[in-house]
CSV table of C-alpha atoms in Angstrom, one decimal:
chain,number,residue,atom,x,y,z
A,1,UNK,CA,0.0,0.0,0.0
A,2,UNK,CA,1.6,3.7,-1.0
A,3,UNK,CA,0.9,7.0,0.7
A,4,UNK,CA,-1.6,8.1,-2.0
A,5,UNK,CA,-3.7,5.1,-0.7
A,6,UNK,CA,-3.8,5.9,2.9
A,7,UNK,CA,-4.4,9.5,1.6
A,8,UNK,CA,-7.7,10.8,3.4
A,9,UNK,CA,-8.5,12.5,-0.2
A,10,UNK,CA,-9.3,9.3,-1.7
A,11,UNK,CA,-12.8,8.4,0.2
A,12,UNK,CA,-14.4,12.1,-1.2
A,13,UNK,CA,-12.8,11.3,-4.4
A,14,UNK,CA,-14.7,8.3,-4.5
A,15,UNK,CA,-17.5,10.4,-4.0
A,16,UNK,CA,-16.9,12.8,-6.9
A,17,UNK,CA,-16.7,15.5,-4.6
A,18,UNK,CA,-15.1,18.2,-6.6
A,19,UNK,CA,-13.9,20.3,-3.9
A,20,UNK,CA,-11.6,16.7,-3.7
A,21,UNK,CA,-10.9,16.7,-7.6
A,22,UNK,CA,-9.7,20.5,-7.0
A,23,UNK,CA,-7.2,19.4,-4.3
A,24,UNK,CA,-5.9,16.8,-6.5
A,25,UNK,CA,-5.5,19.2,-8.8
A,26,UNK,CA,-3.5,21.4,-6.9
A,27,UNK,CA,-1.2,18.8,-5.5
A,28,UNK,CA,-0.6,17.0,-9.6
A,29,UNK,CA,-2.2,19.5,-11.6
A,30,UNK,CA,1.7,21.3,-13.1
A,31,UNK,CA,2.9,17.6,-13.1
A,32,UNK,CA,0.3,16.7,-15.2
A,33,UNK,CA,0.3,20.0,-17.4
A,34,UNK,CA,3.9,19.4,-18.0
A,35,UNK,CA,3.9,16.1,-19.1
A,36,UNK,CA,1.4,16.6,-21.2
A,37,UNK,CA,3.0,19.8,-22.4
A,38,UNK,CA,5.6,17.1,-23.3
A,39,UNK,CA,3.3,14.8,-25.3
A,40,UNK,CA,1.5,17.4,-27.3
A,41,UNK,CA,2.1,20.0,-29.7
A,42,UNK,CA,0.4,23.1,-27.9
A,43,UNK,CA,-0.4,24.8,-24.6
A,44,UNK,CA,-3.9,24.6,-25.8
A,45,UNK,CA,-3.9,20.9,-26.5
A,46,UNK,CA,-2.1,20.5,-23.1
A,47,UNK,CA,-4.7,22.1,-21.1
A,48,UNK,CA,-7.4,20.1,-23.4
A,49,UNK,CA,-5.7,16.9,-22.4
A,50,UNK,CA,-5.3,17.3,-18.9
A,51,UNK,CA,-9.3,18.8,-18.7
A,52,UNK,CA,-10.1,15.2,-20.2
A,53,UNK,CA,-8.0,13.2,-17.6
A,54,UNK,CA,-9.9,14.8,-15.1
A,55,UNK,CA,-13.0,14.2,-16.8
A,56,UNK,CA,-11.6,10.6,-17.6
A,57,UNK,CA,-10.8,10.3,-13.6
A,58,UNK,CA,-14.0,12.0,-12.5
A,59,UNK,CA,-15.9,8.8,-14.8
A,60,UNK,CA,-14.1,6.2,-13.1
A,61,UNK,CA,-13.4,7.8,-9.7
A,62,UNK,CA,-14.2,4.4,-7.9
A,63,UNK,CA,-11.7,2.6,-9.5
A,64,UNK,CA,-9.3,5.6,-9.7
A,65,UNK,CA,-9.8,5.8,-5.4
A,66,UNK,CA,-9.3,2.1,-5.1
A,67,UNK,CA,-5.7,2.4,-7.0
A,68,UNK,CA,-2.3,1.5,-5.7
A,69,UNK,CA,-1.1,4.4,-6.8
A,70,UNK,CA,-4.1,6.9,-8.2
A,71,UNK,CA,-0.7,9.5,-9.1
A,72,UNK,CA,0.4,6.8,-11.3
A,73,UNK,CA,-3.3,6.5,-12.8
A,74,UNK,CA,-3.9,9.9,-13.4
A,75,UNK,CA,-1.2,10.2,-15.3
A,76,UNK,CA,-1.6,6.8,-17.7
A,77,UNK,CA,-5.1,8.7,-18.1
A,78,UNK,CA,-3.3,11.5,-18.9
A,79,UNK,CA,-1.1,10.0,-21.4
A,80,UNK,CA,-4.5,7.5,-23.2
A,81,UNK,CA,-5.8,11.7,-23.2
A,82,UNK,CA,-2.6,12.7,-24.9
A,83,UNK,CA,-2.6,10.0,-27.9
A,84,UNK,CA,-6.2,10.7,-27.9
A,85,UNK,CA,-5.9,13.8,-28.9
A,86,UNK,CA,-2.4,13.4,-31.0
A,87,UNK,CA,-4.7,11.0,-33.1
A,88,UNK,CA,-7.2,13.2,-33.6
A,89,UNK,CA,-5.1,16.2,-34.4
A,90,UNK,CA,-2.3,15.0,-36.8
A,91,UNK,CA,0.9,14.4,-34.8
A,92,UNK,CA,3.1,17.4,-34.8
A,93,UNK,CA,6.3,17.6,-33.3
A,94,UNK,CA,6.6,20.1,-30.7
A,95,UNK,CA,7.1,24.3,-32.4
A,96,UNK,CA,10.5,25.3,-32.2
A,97,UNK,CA,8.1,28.7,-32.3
A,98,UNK,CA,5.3,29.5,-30.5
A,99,UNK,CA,2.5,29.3,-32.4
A,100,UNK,CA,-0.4,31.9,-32.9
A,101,UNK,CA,-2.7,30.5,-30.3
A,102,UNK,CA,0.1,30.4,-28.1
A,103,UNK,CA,0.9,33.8,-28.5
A,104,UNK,CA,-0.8,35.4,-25.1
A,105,UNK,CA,0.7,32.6,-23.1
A,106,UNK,CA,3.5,32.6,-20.9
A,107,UNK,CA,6.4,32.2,-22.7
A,108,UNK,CA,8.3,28.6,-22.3
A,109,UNK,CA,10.9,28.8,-19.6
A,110,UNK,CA,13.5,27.6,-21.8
A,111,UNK,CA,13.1,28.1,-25.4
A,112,UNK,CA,16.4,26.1,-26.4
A,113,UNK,CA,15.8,23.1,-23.9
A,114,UNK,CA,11.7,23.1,-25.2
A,115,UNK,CA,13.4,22.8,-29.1
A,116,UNK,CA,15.8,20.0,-27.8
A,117,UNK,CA,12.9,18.1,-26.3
A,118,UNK,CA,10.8,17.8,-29.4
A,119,UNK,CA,13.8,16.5,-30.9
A,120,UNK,CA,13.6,13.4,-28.6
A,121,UNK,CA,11.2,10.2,-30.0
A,122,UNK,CA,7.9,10.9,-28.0
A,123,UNK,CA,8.5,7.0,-25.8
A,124,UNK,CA,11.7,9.3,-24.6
A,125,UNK,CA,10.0,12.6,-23.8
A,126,UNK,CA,7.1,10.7,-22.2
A,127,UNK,CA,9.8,9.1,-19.5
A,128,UNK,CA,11.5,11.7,-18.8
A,129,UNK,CA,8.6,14.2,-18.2
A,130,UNK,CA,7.2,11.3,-15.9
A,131,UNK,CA,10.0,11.6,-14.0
A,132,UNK,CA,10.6,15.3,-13.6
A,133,UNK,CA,7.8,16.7,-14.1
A,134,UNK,CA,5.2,14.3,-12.5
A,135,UNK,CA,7.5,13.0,-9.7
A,136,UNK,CA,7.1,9.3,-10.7
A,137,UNK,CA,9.1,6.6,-9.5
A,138,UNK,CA,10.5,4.5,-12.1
A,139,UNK,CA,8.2,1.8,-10.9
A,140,UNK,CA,4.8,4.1,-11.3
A,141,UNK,CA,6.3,5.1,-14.7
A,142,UNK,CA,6.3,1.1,-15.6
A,143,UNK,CA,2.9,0.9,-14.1
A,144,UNK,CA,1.7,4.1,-16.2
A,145,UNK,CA,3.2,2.7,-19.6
A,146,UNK,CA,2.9,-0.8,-19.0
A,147,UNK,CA,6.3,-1.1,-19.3
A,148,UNK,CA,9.0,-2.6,-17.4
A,149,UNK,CA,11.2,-0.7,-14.8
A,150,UNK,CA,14.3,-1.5,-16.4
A,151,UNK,CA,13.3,0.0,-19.5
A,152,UNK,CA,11.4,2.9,-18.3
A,153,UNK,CA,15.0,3.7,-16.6
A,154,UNK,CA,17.1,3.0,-19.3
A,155,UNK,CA,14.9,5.4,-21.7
A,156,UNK,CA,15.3,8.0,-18.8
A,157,UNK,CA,18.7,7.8,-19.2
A,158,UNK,CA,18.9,7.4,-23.4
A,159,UNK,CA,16.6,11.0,-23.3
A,160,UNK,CA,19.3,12.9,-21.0
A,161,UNK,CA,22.3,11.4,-23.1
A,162,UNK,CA,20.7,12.8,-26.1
A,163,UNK,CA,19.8,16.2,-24.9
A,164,UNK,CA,23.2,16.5,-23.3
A,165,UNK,CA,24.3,15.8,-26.7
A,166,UNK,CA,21.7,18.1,-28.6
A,167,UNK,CA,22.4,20.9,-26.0
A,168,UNK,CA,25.9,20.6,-24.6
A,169,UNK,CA,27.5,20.3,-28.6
A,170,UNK,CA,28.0,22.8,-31.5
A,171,UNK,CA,24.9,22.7,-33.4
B,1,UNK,CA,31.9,23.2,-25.8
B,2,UNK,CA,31.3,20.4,-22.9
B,3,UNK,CA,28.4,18.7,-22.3
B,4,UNK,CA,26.3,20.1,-19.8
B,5,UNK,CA,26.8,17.3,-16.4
B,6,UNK,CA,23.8,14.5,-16.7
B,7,UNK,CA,22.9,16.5,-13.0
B,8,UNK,CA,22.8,20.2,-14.0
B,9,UNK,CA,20.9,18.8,-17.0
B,10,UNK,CA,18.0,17.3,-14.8
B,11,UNK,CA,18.0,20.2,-12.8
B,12,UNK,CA,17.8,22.6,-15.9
B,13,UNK,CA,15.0,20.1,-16.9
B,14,UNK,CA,13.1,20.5,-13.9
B,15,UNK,CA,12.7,24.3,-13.3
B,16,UNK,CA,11.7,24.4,-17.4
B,17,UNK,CA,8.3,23.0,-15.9
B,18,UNK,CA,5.6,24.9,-18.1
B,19,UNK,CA,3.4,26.5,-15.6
B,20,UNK,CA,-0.4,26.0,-16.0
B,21,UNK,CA,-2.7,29.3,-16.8
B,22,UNK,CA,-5.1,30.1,-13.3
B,23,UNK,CA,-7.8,29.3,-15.7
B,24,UNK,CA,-7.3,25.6,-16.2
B,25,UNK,CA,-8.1,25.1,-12.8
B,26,UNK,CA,-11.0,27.3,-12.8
B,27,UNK,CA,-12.0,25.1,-16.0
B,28,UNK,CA,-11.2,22.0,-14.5
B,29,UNK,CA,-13.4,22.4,-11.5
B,30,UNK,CA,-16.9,24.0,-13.7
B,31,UNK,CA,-16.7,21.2,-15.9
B,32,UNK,CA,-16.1,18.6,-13.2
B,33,UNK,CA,-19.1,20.4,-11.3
B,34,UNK,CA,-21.2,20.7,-14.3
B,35,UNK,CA,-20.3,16.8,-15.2
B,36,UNK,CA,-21.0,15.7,-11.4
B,37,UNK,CA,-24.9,18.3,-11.8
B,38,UNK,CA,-25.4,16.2,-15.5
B,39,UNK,CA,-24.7,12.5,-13.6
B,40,UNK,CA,-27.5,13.8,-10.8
B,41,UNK,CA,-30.0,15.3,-13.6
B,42,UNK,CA,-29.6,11.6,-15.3
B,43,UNK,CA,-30.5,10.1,-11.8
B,44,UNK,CA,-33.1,12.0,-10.6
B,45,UNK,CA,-34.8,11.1,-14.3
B,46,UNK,CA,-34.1,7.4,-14.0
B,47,UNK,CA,-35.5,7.2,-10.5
B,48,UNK,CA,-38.8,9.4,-12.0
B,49,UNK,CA,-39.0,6.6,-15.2
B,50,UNK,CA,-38.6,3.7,-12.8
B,51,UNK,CA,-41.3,5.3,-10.5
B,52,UNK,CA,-43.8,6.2,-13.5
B,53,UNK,CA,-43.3,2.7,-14.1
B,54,UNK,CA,-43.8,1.2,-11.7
B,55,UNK,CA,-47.3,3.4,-11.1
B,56,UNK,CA,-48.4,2.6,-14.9
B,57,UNK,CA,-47.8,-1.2,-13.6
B,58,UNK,CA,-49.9,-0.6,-10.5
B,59,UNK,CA,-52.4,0.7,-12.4
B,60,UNK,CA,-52.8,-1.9,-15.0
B,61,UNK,CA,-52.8,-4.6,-12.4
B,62,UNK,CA,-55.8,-2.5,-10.5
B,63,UNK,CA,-57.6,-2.2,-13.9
B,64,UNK,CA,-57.3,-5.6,-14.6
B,65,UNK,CA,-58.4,-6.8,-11.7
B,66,UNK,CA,-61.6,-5.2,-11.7
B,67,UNK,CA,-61.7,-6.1,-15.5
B,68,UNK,CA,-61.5,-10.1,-14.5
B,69,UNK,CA,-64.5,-9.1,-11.5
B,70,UNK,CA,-66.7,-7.5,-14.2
B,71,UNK,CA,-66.3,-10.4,-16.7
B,72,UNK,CA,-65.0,-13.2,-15.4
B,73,UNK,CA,-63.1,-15.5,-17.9
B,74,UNK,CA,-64.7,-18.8,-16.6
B,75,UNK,CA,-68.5,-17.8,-16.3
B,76,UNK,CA,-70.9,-20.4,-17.5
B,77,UNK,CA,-72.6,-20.1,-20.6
B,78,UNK,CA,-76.8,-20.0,-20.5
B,79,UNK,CA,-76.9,-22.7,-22.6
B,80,UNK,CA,-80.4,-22.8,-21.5
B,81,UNK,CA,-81.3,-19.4,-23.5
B,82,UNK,CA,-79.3,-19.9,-26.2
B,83,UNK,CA,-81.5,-22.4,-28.9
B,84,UNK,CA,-79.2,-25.7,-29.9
B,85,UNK,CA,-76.4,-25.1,-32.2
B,86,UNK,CA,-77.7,-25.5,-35.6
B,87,UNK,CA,-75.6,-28.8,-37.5
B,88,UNK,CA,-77.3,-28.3,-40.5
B,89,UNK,CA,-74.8,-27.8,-43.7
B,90,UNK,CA,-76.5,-24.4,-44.6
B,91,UNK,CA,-75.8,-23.2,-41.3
B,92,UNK,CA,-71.9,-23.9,-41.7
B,93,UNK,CA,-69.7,-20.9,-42.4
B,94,UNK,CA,-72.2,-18.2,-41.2
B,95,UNK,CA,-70.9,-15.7,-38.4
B,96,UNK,CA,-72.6,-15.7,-35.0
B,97,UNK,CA,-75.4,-13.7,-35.0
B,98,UNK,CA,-76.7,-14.8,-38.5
B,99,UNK,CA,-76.1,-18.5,-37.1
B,100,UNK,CA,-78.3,-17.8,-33.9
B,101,UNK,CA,-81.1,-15.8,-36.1
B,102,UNK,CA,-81.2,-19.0,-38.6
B,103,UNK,CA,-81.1,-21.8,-35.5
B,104,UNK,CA,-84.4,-19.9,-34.7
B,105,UNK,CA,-86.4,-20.3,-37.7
B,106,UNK,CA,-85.2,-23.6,-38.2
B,107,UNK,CA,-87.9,-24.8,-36.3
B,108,UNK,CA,-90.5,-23.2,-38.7
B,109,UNK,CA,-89.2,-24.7,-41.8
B,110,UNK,CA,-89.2,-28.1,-40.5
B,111,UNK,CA,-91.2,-30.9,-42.1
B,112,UNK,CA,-95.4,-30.9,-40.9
B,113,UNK,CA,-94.7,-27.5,-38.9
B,114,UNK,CA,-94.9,-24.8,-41.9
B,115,UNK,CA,-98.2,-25.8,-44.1
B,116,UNK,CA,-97.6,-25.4,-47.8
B,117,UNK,CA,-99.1,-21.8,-49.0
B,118,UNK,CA,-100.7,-24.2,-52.2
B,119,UNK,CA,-102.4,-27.6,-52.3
B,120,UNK,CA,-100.3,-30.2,-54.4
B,121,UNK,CA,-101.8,-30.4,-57.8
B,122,UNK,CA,-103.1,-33.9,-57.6
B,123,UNK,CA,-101.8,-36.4,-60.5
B,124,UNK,CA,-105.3,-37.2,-62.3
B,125,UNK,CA,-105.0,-33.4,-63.1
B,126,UNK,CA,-102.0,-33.4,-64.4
B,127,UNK,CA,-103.1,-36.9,-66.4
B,128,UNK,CA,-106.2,-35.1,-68.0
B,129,UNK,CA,-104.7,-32.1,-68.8
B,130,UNK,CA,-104.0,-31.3,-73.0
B,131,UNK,CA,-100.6,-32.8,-73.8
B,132,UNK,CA,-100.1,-32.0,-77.5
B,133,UNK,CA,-101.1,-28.7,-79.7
B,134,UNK,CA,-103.5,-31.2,-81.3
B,135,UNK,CA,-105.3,-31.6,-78.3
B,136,UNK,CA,-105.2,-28.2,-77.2
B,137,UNK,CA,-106.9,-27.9,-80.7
Protein backbone atom coordinates (compact mmCIF):
# COMPACT_ATOMS: atom_id res chain seq x y z
CA UNK A 1 0.00 0.00 0.00
CA UNK A 2 1.57 3.67 -1.01
CA UNK A 3 0.93 6.99 0.72
CA UNK A 4 -1.56 8.06 -1.97
CA UNK A 5 -3.73 5.06 -0.67
CA UNK A 6 -3.84 5.86 2.93
CA UNK A 7 -4.36 9.53 1.64
CA UNK A 8 -7.72 10.82 3.42
CA UNK A 9 -8.48 12.50 -0.17
CA UNK A 10 -9.34 9.33 -1.66
CA UNK A 11 -12.81 8.41 0.21
CA UNK A 12 -14.40 12.07 -1.22
CA UNK A 13 -12.81 11.25 -4.36
CA UNK A 14 -14.69 8.33 -4.51
CA UNK A 15 -17.50 10.35 -3.98
CA UNK A 16 -16.88 12.85 -6.90
CA UNK A 17 -16.68 15.51 -4.64
CA UNK A 18 -15.07 18.24 -6.62
CA UNK A 19 -13.89 20.27 -3.85
CA UNK A 20 -11.56 16.68 -3.67
CA UNK A 21 -10.87 16.70 -7.57
CA UNK A 22 -9.72 20.49 -6.97
CA UNK A 23 -7.22 19.36 -4.26
CA UNK A 24 -5.86 16.79 -6.54
CA UNK A 25 -5.51 19.15 -8.77
CA UNK A 26 -3.54 21.39 -6.89
CA UNK A 27 -1.24 18.81 -5.46
CA UNK A 28 -0.56 16.95 -9.56
CA UNK A 29 -2.24 19.46 -11.58
CA UNK A 30 1.68 21.29 -13.06
CA UNK A 31 2.91 17.60 -13.08
CA UNK A 32 0.29 16.70 -15.24
CA UNK A 33 0.30 20.04 -17.41
CA UNK A 34 3.92 19.41 -17.95
CA UNK A 35 3.94 16.08 -19.12
CA UNK A 36 1.36 16.65 -21.17
CA UNK A 37 2.99 19.79 -22.35
CA UNK A 38 5.59 17.07 -23.28
CA UNK A 39 3.29 14.81 -25.32
CA UNK A 40 1.46 17.37 -27.29
CA UNK A 41 2.14 20.04 -29.72
CA UNK A 42 0.44 23.14 -27.87
CA UNK A 43 -0.43 24.75 -24.58
CA UNK A 44 -3.86 24.64 -25.81
CA UNK A 45 -3.89 20.88 -26.48
CA UNK A 46 -2.13 20.47 -23.05
CA UNK A 47 -4.71 22.14 -21.07
CA UNK A 48 -7.41 20.06 -23.41
CA UNK A 49 -5.72 16.92 -22.42
CA UNK A 50 -5.29 17.34 -18.92
CA UNK A 51 -9.32 18.81 -18.72
CA UNK A 52 -10.05 15.22 -20.15
CA UNK A 53 -7.97 13.21 -17.60
CA UNK A 54 -9.95 14.78 -15.07
CA UNK A 55 -13.01 14.19 -16.81
CA UNK A 56 -11.64 10.60 -17.55
CA UNK A 57 -10.80 10.31 -13.56
CA UNK A 58 -14.01 11.97 -12.45
CA UNK A 59 -15.91 8.85 -14.76
CA UNK A 60 -14.06 6.23 -13.09
CA UNK A 61 -13.38 7.83 -9.67
CA UNK A 62 -14.16 4.44 -7.94
CA UNK A 63 -11.74 2.65 -9.52
CA UNK A 64 -9.27 5.65 -9.71
CA UNK A 65 -9.80 5.78 -5.41
CA UNK A 66 -9.34 2.13 -5.05
CA UNK A 67 -5.74 2.38 -6.97
CA UNK A 68 -2.31 1.50 -5.66
CA UNK A 69 -1.09 4.35 -6.80
CA UNK A 70 -4.07 6.91 -8.15
CA UNK A 71 -0.74 9.55 -9.07
CA UNK A 72 0.38 6.77 -11.33
CA UNK A 73 -3.28 6.53 -12.77
CA UNK A 74 -3.85 9.88 -13.38
CA UNK A 75 -1.18 10.15 -15.35
CA UNK A 76 -1.59 6.83 -17.65
CA UNK A 77 -5.08 8.75 -18.06
CA UNK A 78 -3.33 11.51 -18.92
CA UNK A 79 -1.08 10.03 -21.40
CA UNK A 80 -4.46 7.49 -23.17
CA UNK A 81 -5.79 11.65 -23.16
CA UNK A 82 -2.58 12.68 -24.86
CA UNK A 83 -2.64 9.95 -27.92
CA UNK A 84 -6.24 10.74 -27.85
CA UNK A 85 -5.90 13.82 -28.91
CA UNK A 86 -2.43 13.35 -30.96
CA UNK A 87 -4.66 10.96 -33.07
CA UNK A 88 -7.17 13.23 -33.57
CA UNK A 89 -5.11 16.25 -34.42
CA UNK A 90 -2.30 15.04 -36.82
CA UNK A 91 0.90 14.44 -34.81
CA UNK A 92 3.06 17.44 -34.84
CA UNK A 93 6.27 17.57 -33.31
CA UNK A 94 6.63 20.12 -30.68
CA UNK A 95 7.05 24.26 -32.37
CA UNK A 96 10.48 25.29 -32.23
CA UNK A 97 8.06 28.74 -32.26
CA UNK A 98 5.34 29.55 -30.47
CA UNK A 99 2.45 29.28 -32.40
CA UNK A 100 -0.39 31.92 -32.94
CA UNK A 101 -2.70 30.51 -30.34
CA UNK A 102 0.07 30.44 -28.10
CA UNK A 103 0.94 33.81 -28.48
CA UNK A 104 -0.78 35.43 -25.05
CA UNK A 105 0.67 32.64 -23.11
CA UNK A 106 3.54 32.55 -20.91
CA UNK A 107 6.37 32.22 -22.70
CA UNK A 108 8.26 28.55 -22.26
CA UNK A 109 10.90 28.80 -19.58
CA UNK A 110 13.48 27.61 -21.75
CA UNK A 111 13.09 28.11 -25.36
CA UNK A 112 16.38 26.12 -26.37
CA UNK A 113 15.78 23.14 -23.92
CA UNK A 114 11.67 23.06 -25.19
CA UNK A 115 13.44 22.77 -29.05
CA UNK A 116 15.75 19.97 -27.75
CA UNK A 117 12.91 18.09 -26.25
CA UNK A 118 10.80 17.85 -29.38
CA UNK A 119 13.77 16.53 -30.92
CA UNK A 120 13.55 13.41 -28.59
CA UNK A 121 11.23 10.20 -29.96
CA UNK A 122 7.87 10.89 -28.01
CA UNK A 123 8.50 7.03 -25.82
CA UNK A 124 11.75 9.27 -24.59
CA UNK A 125 10.00 12.57 -23.81
CA UNK A 126 7.07 10.75 -22.22
CA UNK A 127 9.80 9.08 -19.47
CA UNK A 128 11.49 11.73 -18.81
CA UNK A 129 8.62 14.24 -18.16
CA UNK A 130 7.21 11.29 -15.85
CA UNK A 131 9.99 11.58 -14.05
CA UNK A 132 10.62 15.34 -13.61
CA UNK A 133 7.84 16.74 -14.05
CA UNK A 134 5.16 14.29 -12.52
CA UNK A 135 7.52 13.00 -9.66
CA UNK A 136 7.15 9.33 -10.68
CA UNK A 137 9.14 6.60 -9.52
CA UNK A 138 10.45 4.47 -12.07
CA UNK A 139 8.18 1.82 -10.89
CA UNK A 140 4.84 4.15 -11.30
CA UNK A 141 6.34 5.13 -14.69
CA UNK A 142 6.32 1.15 -15.56
CA UNK A 143 2.92 0.93 -14.10
CA UNK A 144 1.72 4.08 -16.22
CA UNK A 145 3.25 2.69 -19.57
CA UNK A 146 2.87 -0.80 -18.97
CA UNK A 147 6.33 -1.14 -19.28
CA UNK A 148 8.99 -2.64 -17.41
CA UNK A 149 11.20 -0.67 -14.84
CA UNK A 150 14.34 -1.49 -16.42
CA UNK A 151 13.32 -0.02 -19.53
CA UNK A 152 11.42 2.88 -18.28
CA UNK A 153 14.98 3.74 -16.63
CA UNK A 154 17.09 3.03 -19.32
CA UNK A 155 14.95 5.38 -21.68
CA UNK A 156 15.25 8.05 -18.84
CA UNK A 157 18.70 7.76 -19.25
CA UNK A 158 18.92 7.38 -23.40
CA UNK A 159 16.62 10.95 -23.27
CA UNK A 160 19.28 12.93 -21.03
CA UNK A 161 22.31 11.41 -23.12
CA UNK A 162 20.72 12.78 -26.13
CA UNK A 163 19.75 16.17 -24.94
CA UNK A 164 23.21 16.55 -23.30
CA UNK A 165 24.30 15.85 -26.67
CA UNK A 166 21.74 18.15 -28.61
CA UNK A 167 22.44 20.85 -26.01
CA UNK A 168 25.89 20.57 -24.65
CA UNK A 169 27.50 20.30 -28.61
CA UNK A 170 28.02 22.82 -31.47
CA UNK A 171 24.92 22.74 -33.45
CA UNK B 1 31.90 23.17 -25.85
CA UNK B 2 31.25 20.41 -22.94
CA UNK B 3 28.45 18.66 -22.30
CA UNK B 4 26.31 20.11 -19.78
CA UNK B 5 26.77 17.31 -16.45
CA UNK B 6 23.84 14.55 -16.69
CA UNK B 7 22.86 16.51 -13.00
CA UNK B 8 22.80 20.15 -13.98
CA UNK B 9 20.88 18.76 -16.98
CA UNK B 10 17.95 17.31 -14.78
CA UNK B 11 18.03 20.21 -12.85
CA UNK B 12 17.83 22.57 -15.88
CA UNK B 13 14.97 20.09 -16.91
CA UNK B 14 13.11 20.46 -13.85
CA UNK B 15 12.71 24.30 -13.27
CA UNK B 16 11.70 24.39 -17.40
CA UNK B 17 8.29 23.03 -15.93
CA UNK B 18 5.58 24.92 -18.06
CA UNK B 19 3.38 26.45 -15.59
CA UNK B 20 -0.43 25.96 -16.02
CA UNK B 21 -2.68 29.30 -16.77
CA UNK B 22 -5.11 30.11 -13.26
CA UNK B 23 -7.82 29.32 -15.69
CA UNK B 24 -7.27 25.64 -16.16
CA UNK B 25 -8.07 25.08 -12.80
CA UNK B 26 -11.02 27.26 -12.78
CA UNK B 27 -11.96 25.14 -16.03
CA UNK B 28 -11.24 21.99 -14.49
CA UNK B 29 -13.38 22.42 -11.49
CA UNK B 30 -16.86 24.04 -13.72
CA UNK B 31 -16.74 21.22 -15.94
CA UNK B 32 -16.08 18.58 -13.20
CA UNK B 33 -19.06 20.36 -11.29
CA UNK B 34 -21.18 20.74 -14.30
CA UNK B 35 -20.29 16.84 -15.16
CA UNK B 36 -20.99 15.73 -11.36
CA UNK B 37 -24.87 18.33 -11.79
CA UNK B 38 -25.39 16.24 -15.51
CA UNK B 39 -24.66 12.54 -13.58
CA UNK B 40 -27.47 13.79 -10.75
CA UNK B 41 -29.99 15.35 -13.55
CA UNK B 42 -29.65 11.59 -15.34
CA UNK B 43 -30.45 10.09 -11.83
CA UNK B 44 -33.11 12.01 -10.64
CA UNK B 45 -34.81 11.15 -14.30
CA UNK B 46 -34.15 7.37 -13.99
CA UNK B 47 -35.48 7.16 -10.52
CA UNK B 48 -38.80 9.36 -11.96
CA UNK B 49 -38.97 6.58 -15.18
CA UNK B 50 -38.61 3.74 -12.83
CA UNK B 51 -41.34 5.27 -10.54
CA UNK B 52 -43.79 6.18 -13.50
CA UNK B 53 -43.27 2.69 -14.12
CA UNK B 54 -43.82 1.20 -11.67
CA UNK B 55 -47.26 3.40 -11.15
CA UNK B 56 -48.43 2.56 -14.93
CA UNK B 57 -47.83 -1.21 -13.55
CA UNK B 58 -49.89 -0.62 -10.50
CA UNK B 59 -52.42 0.67 -12.36
CA UNK B 60 -52.83 -1.86 -15.05
CA UNK B 61 -52.77 -4.64 -12.40
CA UNK B 62 -55.83 -2.53 -10.55
CA UNK B 63 -57.59 -2.23 -13.95
CA UNK B 64 -57.32 -5.64 -14.58
CA UNK B 65 -58.38 -6.82 -11.74
CA UNK B 66 -61.56 -5.17 -11.67
CA UNK B 67 -61.69 -6.14 -15.48
CA UNK B 68 -61.52 -10.14 -14.52
CA UNK B 69 -64.53 -9.09 -11.45
CA UNK B 70 -66.65 -7.46 -14.21
CA UNK B 71 -66.34 -10.44 -16.68
CA UNK B 72 -65.03 -13.21 -15.43
CA UNK B 73 -63.11 -15.50 -17.85
CA UNK B 74 -64.66 -18.80 -16.57
CA UNK B 75 -68.50 -17.77 -16.34
CA UNK B 76 -70.87 -20.44 -17.54
CA UNK B 77 -72.61 -20.06 -20.63
CA UNK B 78 -76.75 -20.01 -20.52
CA UNK B 79 -76.85 -22.65 -22.64
CA UNK B 80 -80.41 -22.79 -21.52
CA UNK B 81 -81.31 -19.43 -23.49
CA UNK B 82 -79.32 -19.87 -26.23
CA UNK B 83 -81.50 -22.42 -28.94
CA UNK B 84 -79.15 -25.68 -29.86
CA UNK B 85 -76.43 -25.12 -32.15
CA UNK B 86 -77.74 -25.49 -35.58
CA UNK B 87 -75.62 -28.78 -37.50
CA UNK B 88 -77.28 -28.35 -40.45
CA UNK B 89 -74.76 -27.77 -43.66
CA UNK B 90 -76.52 -24.42 -44.61
CA UNK B 91 -75.75 -23.25 -41.34
CA UNK B 92 -71.95 -23.93 -41.68
CA UNK B 93 -69.72 -20.89 -42.41
CA UNK B 94 -72.20 -18.22 -41.21
CA UNK B 95 -70.90 -15.66 -38.41
CA UNK B 96 -72.55 -15.71 -35.00
CA UNK B 97 -75.41 -13.74 -34.98
CA UNK B 98 -76.71 -14.80 -38.48
CA UNK B 99 -76.10 -18.54 -37.09
CA UNK B 100 -78.33 -17.85 -33.93
CA UNK B 101 -81.12 -15.85 -36.11
CA UNK B 102 -81.19 -19.01 -38.60
CA UNK B 103 -81.07 -21.75 -35.55
CA UNK B 104 -84.36 -19.92 -34.66
CA UNK B 105 -86.44 -20.26 -37.68
CA UNK B 106 -85.18 -23.61 -38.20
CA UNK B 107 -87.94 -24.77 -36.31
CA UNK B 108 -90.48 -23.20 -38.68
CA UNK B 109 -89.22 -24.69 -41.80
CA UNK B 110 -89.22 -28.13 -40.46
CA UNK B 111 -91.25 -30.87 -42.10
CA UNK B 112 -95.40 -30.90 -40.92
CA UNK B 113 -94.69 -27.49 -38.93
CA UNK B 114 -94.94 -24.83 -41.86
CA UNK B 115 -98.18 -25.77 -44.10
CA UNK B 116 -97.61 -25.40 -47.85
CA UNK B 117 -99.11 -21.75 -49.04
CA UNK B 118 -100.67 -24.23 -52.18
CA UNK B 119 -102.40 -27.59 -52.30
CA UNK B 120 -100.29 -30.16 -54.38
CA UNK B 121 -101.78 -30.37 -57.80
CA UNK B 122 -103.09 -33.85 -57.58
CA UNK B 123 -101.80 -36.44 -60.49
CA UNK B 124 -105.33 -37.21 -62.34
CA UNK B 125 -105.03 -33.43 -63.05
CA UNK B 126 -101.97 -33.39 -64.36
CA UNK B 127 -103.05 -36.91 -66.39
CA UNK B 128 -106.22 -35.11 -67.95
CA UNK B 129 -104.74 -32.08 -68.80
CA UNK B 130 -104.00 -31.31 -72.98
CA UNK B 131 -100.60 -32.80 -73.81
CA UNK B 132 -100.08 -31.97 -77.55
CA UNK B 133 -101.07 -28.75 -79.75
CA UNK B 134 -103.52 -31.24 -81.27
CA UNK B 135 -105.34 -31.63 -78.26
CA UNK B 136 -105.23 -28.18 -77.23
CA UNK B 137 -106.93 -27.90 -80.74
Amino acid sequence: MTADARDPLLEPLSRGDPEAFAAFYDRHGSGLFAVARALLSSRADAEDAVQETFLSLFRSRAAFARAQSPRAYAFAALRRAAHRLRSRRTALPLPAEPSVEDADLPPEPDPALARALGRLAVEQREVLALKLHGGLTFSEIAASLGIPSNTAASRYRYALEHLQRELGGPA
Amino acid sequence: MSPEPLDELELRLARSVPAPTAALRVSVVARLERRRLEERLLARVLEGLVAASLLLGACLFRAGGDARAAFPAHAPLDQARLPEAPEAPEFIGLDGPEQLRLARLAPLFAVGRLAPLAPPLASTELDDAPTTSQELR
